[in-house]
Structures are given as structure tokens and as C-alpha cells.
Amino acid sequence: MEKLEQGLLMQPWAWLQLDENSLLAKVYITKQGYALLVSDLQQVWHEQVDARVVSQRAKELNKRLTAPPAAFLCHLDDLLRPLLKDTACPSKATFVCDHVAEALILRVRSELSGLPFYWNFHCTLASPSVVSQHLIRPLMGMSLALQCQVRELATVLHMKDLEIQDYQESGAVLSRDRLKTEPFEENSFLEQFMVEKLPEACSVGDGRPFVMNLQSLYMAVTRQEIQGRQKHQGTGDPQPSSSASPQGTENQLLNQPEEPAPSLPVPEKEPPGTSGPVHRPQLSKVKRKKLRGLFS
């Protein structure tokens, strides 16, 4: 499951509005399972499951559909991608968020080959290590990076002031008075910023400013974190999932299918960089039988 953990860490956050719930979410889906992280800025919920759990839950919720786990994972990826990435293209599914005790259940309803498809994401409270890995450490890294950026910009401004001073001492005169500036004083600037700009600048709100403006930096910091860990451990770099990747790379469902069920072969995803239609699973309608199970 290490691939799911690292893949999820490299995904950007997306902002969701589900009924009255404003949420931040990120997801990573592969042929082997998925990992989902959701937060309302008060709590953080997490779910990570493998193909075995996906197969079992799919049978419980969709008794009329027969497919291997990879087919359901492919469909879930198709449903979540518009929700988390391409808001201009609405998802062909309905999402409902329910709070049950300390858990969060994200209920999904859509259609698959003309039949109703249901899925429930069962997210429990994230462990302190998950919160630290996905929020505390990246946000601390981003703060340090922005502080370093401010110092670099202050140095550039100081050098510009010295350049202007040299021009003035050489007899240069501004042709337009409105372009005249005072020498940059870093301490005065920071004090003025704290008083005048800080209240508006640090307004978190519902999390949307963080998602809209800082995800490139967030992903750069998390990638640096993973690369440092891999350098220490000597492991490879996982590829990002298409469910939330802003670069639009294809999702990581592998091309090699599992052993297919008699009624449905595993769908094949084309590798990134290729063109052509994606083959979707052809699900068969199973005759209604009296079945025994959790939902009988």
C-alpha cells in the first residue's frame, strides 16, 4: 500500500461544495485500490482500501453488476476526476456527504452500462501521522519556502535601489515624476504589512484560497519531501494519478488486466501520451436471484 500512500501525498487538494458542506479533498486511484483524504478544516478523514475491499463492497452495493475490482476502480476514477479536477465538466454522478458519529460517508450514485451504480466511501478520522504528512509538514515547508522567497525579493529590491542610486549619482533624471519610488526598507515594509495586509492575507475562509492559489507550491513541497525520503531509502518515484493531477496525466490503472469475471473483461487504460478511445467495460445484466448477503 506504500504506492497509494505516496501517490496520495503528491496530489493537490481540491475544493468541494456538497450541499452545505465545504470540503477539501484529494484522491489517488490505481488498479490495486484507492486512497482518499477529506477535510472540513475542523477534522480530517481518511480511507485507504485495496482491490479485495473494493470487490467486496461492490458486491454488497451493486448486486446486479458483475465486474472485477479494476472495472469499478476505473469507473470511480471517471466519476471523481470531474469533481476534483475539471469543474467545467460536471460529473455524471450525485454525491452526498453524511456524518455518522466520527466518520464521514461520501455516497455516490451514478449509472454504469444502463444500470444503477452505488458506492460509499467510508472515511474515518485520520491518524495524527496522516495529518502531519499531508498538512502539517507541507504547510510548514510552504511557509519556509515563502519566507525564503520574501528574503530573495528583498535582496533584489535592495540591489535595484543601489542601481537607481548609481544612475542618480551619474546625473540621470526621471522623465516622469510619478515613477519615482522611495528606497525599500524591509523592516518598515514588514511592519506595515502586518498592520494593513495581514488580516486579509491570512483569511482562510472555507479553504478555497488555499486550493486556488497555493497548490503548485504544495505539490512542489510534497514532491521534495518524497524525493528526500526516496533518496534516503533508495526507492523509485511514484507517478501522479490523473484523478487530481493538474498536469492532466492519465490515471494509473495498469494495462495488464486481472483475471476477468466470465461476464466482463478488465478495462484497459491507454498509457499517457497515446491517443484513441478508451475501452470501457461492457457489463452484463445479471438475472435477479435470491441472494444471501449483507443487503439481502
GROMACS .gro file of C-alpha atoms in nm:
model
  296
    1MET     CA    1   0.000   0.000   0.000
    2GLU     CA    2   0.304   0.226   0.002
    3LYS     CA    3   0.234   0.331  -0.357
    4LEU     CA    4  -0.112   0.452  -0.258
    5GLU     CA    5   0.028   0.647   0.037
    6GLN     CA    6   0.297   0.821  -0.167
    7GLY     CA    7   0.065   0.876  -0.463
    8LEU     CA    8  -0.194   1.045  -0.242
    9LEU     CA    9   0.070   1.271  -0.089
   10MET     CA   10   0.166   1.401  -0.434
   11GLN     CA   11  -0.191   1.500  -0.526
   12PRO     CA   12  -0.317   1.858  -0.494
   13TRP     CA   13  -0.615   1.950  -0.280
   14ALA     CA   14  -0.949   2.026  -0.443
   15TRP     CA   15  -1.233   2.234  -0.300
   16LEU     CA   16  -1.580   2.078  -0.296
   17GLN     CA   17  -1.922   2.216  -0.216
   18LEU     CA   18  -2.159   1.929  -0.139
   19ASP     CA   19  -2.492   2.067  -0.018
   20GLU     CA   20  -2.398   2.266   0.293
   21ASN     CA   21  -2.057   2.101   0.331
   22SER     CA   22  -1.745   2.285   0.213
   23LEU     CA   23  -1.467   2.029   0.192
   24LEU     CA   24  -1.107   1.992   0.085
   25ALA     CA   25  -1.032   1.657  -0.077
   26LYS     CA   26  -0.765   1.464  -0.262
   27VAL     CA   27  -0.769   1.113  -0.407
   28TYR     CA   28  -0.533   0.865  -0.571
   29ILE     CA   29  -0.666   0.563  -0.762
   30THR     CA   30  -0.479   0.270  -0.911
   31LYS     CA   31  -0.568  -0.082  -1.020
   32GLN     CA   32  -0.476  -0.204  -0.673
   33GLY     CA   33  -0.709   0.029  -0.477
   34TYR     CA   34  -0.757   0.391  -0.379
   35ALA     CA   35  -0.672   0.641  -0.106
   36LEU     CA   36  -0.899   0.935  -0.018
   37LEU     CA   37  -0.842   1.227   0.218
   38VAL     CA   38  -1.116   1.476   0.312
   39SER     CA   39  -1.119   1.774   0.550
   40ASP     CA   40  -1.369   2.038   0.656
   41LEU     CA   41  -1.089   2.241   0.823
   42GLN     CA   42  -1.208   2.112   1.158
   43GLN     CA   43  -1.134   1.742   1.115
   44VAL     CA   44  -0.959   1.520   0.862
   45TRP     CA   45  -1.098   1.188   0.738
   46HIS     CA   46  -0.913   0.918   0.551
   47GLU     CA   47  -0.986   0.593   0.370
   48GLN     CA   48  -0.742   0.359   0.201
   49VAL     CA   49  -0.860   0.026   0.060
   50ASP     CA   50  -0.721  -0.245  -0.164
   51ALA     CA   51  -0.883  -0.436  -0.451
   52ARG     CA   52  -1.020  -0.703  -0.217
   53VAL     CA   53  -1.223  -0.448  -0.020
   54VAL     CA   54  -1.340  -0.283  -0.342
   55SER     CA   55  -1.467  -0.617  -0.474
   56GLN     CA   56  -1.650  -0.700  -0.153
   57ARG     CA   57  -1.815  -0.358  -0.119
   58ALA     CA   58  -1.914  -0.351  -0.487
   59LYS     CA   59  -2.093  -0.686  -0.448
   60GLU     CA   60  -2.280  -0.560  -0.143
   61LEU     CA   61  -2.395  -0.236  -0.305
   62ASN     CA   62  -2.440  -0.347  -0.668
   63LYS     CA   63  -2.587  -0.696  -0.675
   64ARG     CA   64  -2.687  -0.671  -1.042
   65LEU     CA   65  -2.338  -0.580  -1.163
   66THR     CA   66  -2.062  -0.832  -1.218
   67ALA     CA   67  -1.710  -0.699  -1.272
   68PRO     CA   68  -1.356  -0.738  -1.138
   69PRO     CA   69  -1.228  -0.472  -0.896
   70ALA     CA   70  -1.031  -0.287  -1.165
   71ALA     CA   71  -1.353  -0.213  -1.356
   72PHE     CA   72  -1.513  -0.048  -1.053
   73LEU     CA   73  -1.194   0.143  -0.975
   74CYS     CA   74  -1.187   0.270  -1.333
   75HIS     CA   75  -1.546   0.388  -1.302
   76LEU     CA   76  -1.481   0.559  -0.968
   77ASP     CA   77  -1.184   0.738  -1.123
   78ASP     CA   78  -1.405   0.861  -1.407
   79LEU     CA   79  -1.663   0.991  -1.158
   80LEU     CA   80  -1.417   1.165  -0.926
   81ARG     CA   81  -1.198   1.328  -1.191
   82PRO     CA   82  -1.455   1.594  -1.293
   83LEU     CA   83  -1.546   1.655  -0.929
   84LEU     CA   84  -1.188   1.713  -0.816
   85LYS     CA   85  -1.025   1.849  -1.129
   86ASP     CA   86  -1.245   1.969  -1.415
   87THR     CA   87  -1.526   2.169  -1.259
   88ALA     CA   88  -1.631   2.295  -1.603
   89CYS     CA   89  -1.731   1.938  -1.692
   90PRO     CA   90  -1.975   1.824  -1.422
   91SER     CA   91  -1.958   1.468  -1.301
   92LYS     CA   92  -2.227   1.227  -1.418
   93ALA     CA   93  -2.299   1.131  -1.060
   94THR     CA   94  -2.458   1.263  -0.745
   95PHE     CA   95  -2.254   1.295  -0.426
   96VAL     CA   96  -2.398   1.314  -0.077
   97CYS     CA   97  -2.192   1.370   0.236
   98ASP     CA   98  -2.312   1.219   0.564
   99HIS     CA   99  -2.158   1.243   0.912
  100VAL     CA  100  -2.201   0.925   1.114
  101ALA     CA  101  -2.051   0.951   1.463
  102GLU     CA  102  -1.686   1.042   1.399
  103ALA     CA  103  -1.689   0.902   1.046
  104LEU     CA  104  -1.769   1.069   0.715
  105ILE     CA  105  -1.950   0.873   0.443
  106LEU     CA  106  -1.941   1.005   0.088
  107ARG     CA  107  -2.223   0.837  -0.102
  108VAL     CA  108  -2.203   0.819  -0.481
  109ARG     CA  109  -2.481   0.732  -0.722
  110SER     CA  110  -2.439   0.703  -1.099
  111GLU     CA  111  -2.504   0.466  -1.386
  112LEU     CA  112  -2.284   0.201  -1.539
  113SER     CA  113  -2.392   0.041  -1.869
  114GLY     CA  114  -2.751   0.141  -1.807
  115LEU     CA  115  -2.766   0.002  -1.455
  116PRO     CA  116  -2.762   0.200  -1.130
  117PHE     CA  117  -2.421   0.211  -0.964
  118TYR     CA  118  -2.374   0.288  -0.596
  119TRP     CA  119  -2.062   0.346  -0.392
  120ASN     CA  120  -1.990   0.457  -0.038
  121PHE     CA  121  -1.655   0.596   0.072
  122HIS     CA  122  -1.622   0.512   0.443
  123CYS     CA  123  -1.376   0.769   0.580
  124THR     CA  124  -1.266   0.750   0.943
  125LEU     CA  125  -1.076   1.013   1.139
  126ALA     CA  126  -0.723   1.037   1.003
  127SER     CA  127  -0.438   0.940   1.229
  128PRO     CA  128  -0.201   1.211   1.358
  129SER     CA  129   0.072   1.079   1.128
  130VAL     CA  130  -0.153   1.119   0.819
  131VAL     CA  131  -0.249   1.474   0.922
  132SER     CA  132   0.116   1.558   0.976
  133GLN     CA  133   0.220   1.404   0.644
  134HIS     CA  134  -0.044   1.577   0.431
  135LEU     CA  135  -0.098   1.907   0.613
  136ILE     CA  136   0.138   1.999   0.895
  137ARG     CA  137   0.470   1.917   0.729
  138PRO     CA  138   0.375   2.050   0.381
  139LEU     CA  139   0.235   2.373   0.528
  140MET     CA  140   0.548   2.423   0.737
  141GLY     CA  141   0.759   2.361   0.426
  142MET     CA  142   0.549   2.607   0.227
  143SER     CA  143   0.588   2.872   0.498
  144LEU     CA  144   0.965   2.831   0.498
  145ALA     CA  145   0.973   2.846   0.117
  146LEU     CA  146   0.764   3.164   0.111
  147GLN     CA  147   0.984   3.321   0.379
  148CYS     CA  148   1.290   3.241   0.171
  149GLN     CA  149   1.117   3.390  -0.132
  150VAL     CA  150   1.046   3.712   0.059
  151ARG     CA  151   1.410   3.741   0.158
  152GLU     CA  152   1.522   3.688  -0.201
  153LEU     CA  153   1.281   3.954  -0.324
  154ALA     CA  154   1.400   4.196  -0.055
  155THR     CA  155   1.758   4.140  -0.172
  156VAL     CA  156   1.657   4.208  -0.533
  157LEU     CA  157   1.481   4.530  -0.432
  158HIS     CA  158   1.787   4.643  -0.237
  159MET     CA  159   2.006   4.581  -0.542
  160LYS     CA  160   1.761   4.777  -0.757
  161ASP     CA  161   1.782   5.070  -0.515
  162LEU     CA  162   2.161   5.065  -0.542
  163GLU     CA  163   2.130   5.064  -0.920
  164ILE     CA  164   1.893   5.361  -0.914
  165GLN     CA  165   2.123   5.545  -0.675
  166ASP     CA  166   2.414   5.492  -0.913
  167TYR     CA  167   2.210   5.632  -1.201
  168GLN     CA  168   2.116   5.939  -0.994
  169GLU     CA  169   2.476   6.000  -0.891
  170SER     CA  170   2.568   5.986  -1.260
  171GLY     CA  171   2.321   6.264  -1.336
  172ALA     CA  172   2.028   6.060  -1.458
  173VAL     CA  173   1.687   6.222  -1.408
  174LEU     CA  174   1.341   6.063  -1.426
  175SER     CA  175   1.137   6.183  -1.722
  176ARG     CA  176   0.812   6.111  -1.531
  177ASP     CA  177   0.788   6.205  -1.165
  178ARG     CA  178   0.511   5.956  -1.100
  179LEU     CA  179   0.762   5.672  -1.140
  180LYS     CA  180   0.975   5.793  -0.850
  181THR     CA  181   0.998   5.549  -0.556
  182GLU     CA  182   1.149   5.562  -0.211
  183PRO     CA  183   1.434   5.327  -0.118
  184PHE     CA  184   1.298   4.994   0.006
  185GLU     CA  185   1.313   4.948   0.384
  186GLU     CA  186   1.240   4.585   0.468
  187ASN     CA  187   1.155   4.636   0.835
  188SER     CA  188   0.916   4.921   0.762
  189PHE     CA  189   0.753   4.719   0.487
  190LEU     CA  190   0.700   4.416   0.715
  191GLU     CA  191   0.556   4.630   0.994
  192GLN     CA  192   0.314   4.798   0.754
  193PHE     CA  193   0.216   4.462   0.605
  194MET     CA  194   0.137   4.320   0.949
  195VAL     CA  195  -0.094   4.610   1.024
  196GLU     CA  196  -0.263   4.671   0.688
  197LYS     CA  197  -0.248   4.350   0.484
  198LEU     CA  198  -0.220   4.057   0.726
  199PRO     CA  199  -0.589   4.033   0.828
  200GLU     CA  200  -0.699   3.994   0.468
  201ALA     CA  201  -0.399   3.788   0.357
  202CYS     CA  202  -0.441   3.517   0.620
  203SER     CA  203  -0.819   3.481   0.588
  204VAL     CA  204  -0.857   3.105   0.542
  205GLY     CA  205  -1.233   3.111   0.488
  206ASP     CA  206  -1.361   2.779   0.358
  207GLY     CA  207  -1.022   2.676   0.222
  208ARG     CA  208  -1.082   2.786  -0.135
  209PRO     CA  209  -0.798   3.047  -0.142
  210PHE     CA  210  -0.551   2.777  -0.037
  211VAL     CA  211  -0.673   2.548  -0.314
  212MET     CA  212  -0.687   2.815  -0.584
  213ASN     CA  213  -0.353   2.987  -0.519
  214LEU     CA  214  -0.108   2.753  -0.349
  215GLN     CA  215  -0.141   2.405  -0.497
  216SER     CA  216   0.163   2.437  -0.724
  217LEU     CA  217   0.376   2.521  -0.421
  218TYR     CA  218   0.206   2.247  -0.215
  219MET     CA  219   0.289   1.982  -0.475
  220ALA     CA  220   0.645   2.108  -0.514
  221VAL     CA  221   0.697   2.080  -0.138
  222THR     CA  222   0.542   1.733  -0.111
  223ARG     CA  223   0.742   1.610  -0.409
  224GLN     CA  224   1.059   1.740  -0.247
  225GLU     CA  225   0.960   1.559   0.072
  226ILE     CA  226   0.910   1.232  -0.113
  227GLN     CA  227   1.232   1.269  -0.312
  228GLY     CA  228   1.424   1.328   0.009
  229ARG     CA  229   1.266   1.017   0.161
  230GLN     CA  230   1.337   0.810  -0.151
  231LYS     CA  231   1.695   0.928  -0.160
  232HIS     CA  232   1.730   0.805   0.195
  233GLN     CA  233   1.555   0.475   0.122
  234GLY     CA  234   1.676   0.426  -0.237
  235THR     CA  235   1.327   0.381  -0.384
  236GLY     CA  236   1.166   0.499  -0.708
  237ASP     CA  237   0.936   0.796  -0.768
  238PRO     CA  238   0.565   0.716  -0.800
  239GLN     CA  239   0.369   0.863  -1.085
  240PRO     CA  240   0.083   1.100  -1.004
  241SER     CA  241  -0.278   0.993  -1.052
  242SER     CA  242  -0.496   1.163  -1.308
  243SER     CA  243  -0.786   1.197  -1.064
  244ALA     CA  244  -0.641   1.520  -0.928
  245SER     CA  245  -0.323   1.593  -1.116
  246PRO     CA  246  -0.327   1.942  -1.272
  247GLN     CA  247  -0.095   1.827  -1.547
  248GLY     CA  248  -0.374   1.604  -1.677
  249THR     CA  249  -0.172   1.285  -1.688
  250GLU     CA  250  -0.360   0.960  -1.743
  251ASN     CA  251  -0.461   0.766  -1.436
  252GLN     CA  252  -0.250   0.480  -1.316
  253LEU     CA  253  -0.481   0.190  -1.389
  254LEU     CA  254  -0.239  -0.056  -1.540
  255ASN     CA  255  -0.278  -0.201  -1.886
  256GLN     CA  256  -0.243  -0.561  -1.776
  257PRO     CA  257  -0.587  -0.684  -1.665
  258GLU     CA  258  -0.665  -0.914  -1.377
  259GLU     CA  259  -0.834  -1.248  -1.435
  260PRO     CA  260  -1.170  -1.133  -1.570
  261ALA     CA  261  -1.506  -1.244  -1.447
  262PRO     CA  262  -1.695  -1.450  -1.708
  263SER     CA  263  -1.928  -1.161  -1.784
  264LEU     CA  264  -1.675  -0.879  -1.806
  265PRO     CA  265  -1.311  -0.836  -1.907
  266VAL     CA  266  -1.099  -0.585  -1.720
  267PRO     CA  267  -1.091  -0.245  -1.896
  268GLU     CA  268  -0.761  -0.137  -2.036
  269LYS     CA  269  -0.640   0.220  -1.993
  270GLU     CA  270  -0.414   0.361  -2.260
  271PRO     CA  271  -0.073   0.475  -2.141
  272PRO     CA  272  -0.004   0.851  -2.118
  273GLY     CA  273   0.082   1.022  -2.441
  274THR     CA  274  -0.128   0.794  -2.666
  275SER     CA  275  -0.447   0.882  -2.842
  276GLY     CA  276  -0.763   0.695  -2.924
  277PRO     CA  277  -1.079   0.596  -2.740
  278VAL     CA  278  -1.060   0.435  -2.400
  279HIS     CA  279  -1.224   0.094  -2.389
  280ARG     CA  280  -1.494   0.085  -2.127
  281PRO     CA  281  -1.621  -0.225  -1.953
  282GLN     CA  282  -1.929  -0.390  -2.104
  283LEU     CA  283  -2.124  -0.502  -1.804
  284SER     CA  284  -2.385  -0.769  -1.835
  285LYS     CA  285  -2.719  -0.763  -1.668
  286VAL     CA  286  -2.743  -1.047  -1.426
  287LYS     CA  287  -3.079  -1.215  -1.372
  288ARG     CA  288  -3.230  -1.138  -1.037
  289LYS     CA  289  -3.168  -1.423  -0.797
  290LYS     CA  290  -3.239  -1.468  -0.435
  291LEU     CA  291  -2.900  -1.388  -0.290
  292ARG     CA  292  -2.770  -1.408   0.056
  293GLY     CA  293  -2.554  -1.128   0.182
  294LEU     CA  294  -2.541  -0.815   0.391
  295PHE     CA  295  -2.809  -0.645   0.187
  296SER     CA  296  -3.044  -0.943   0.134
   0.00000   0.00000   0.00000
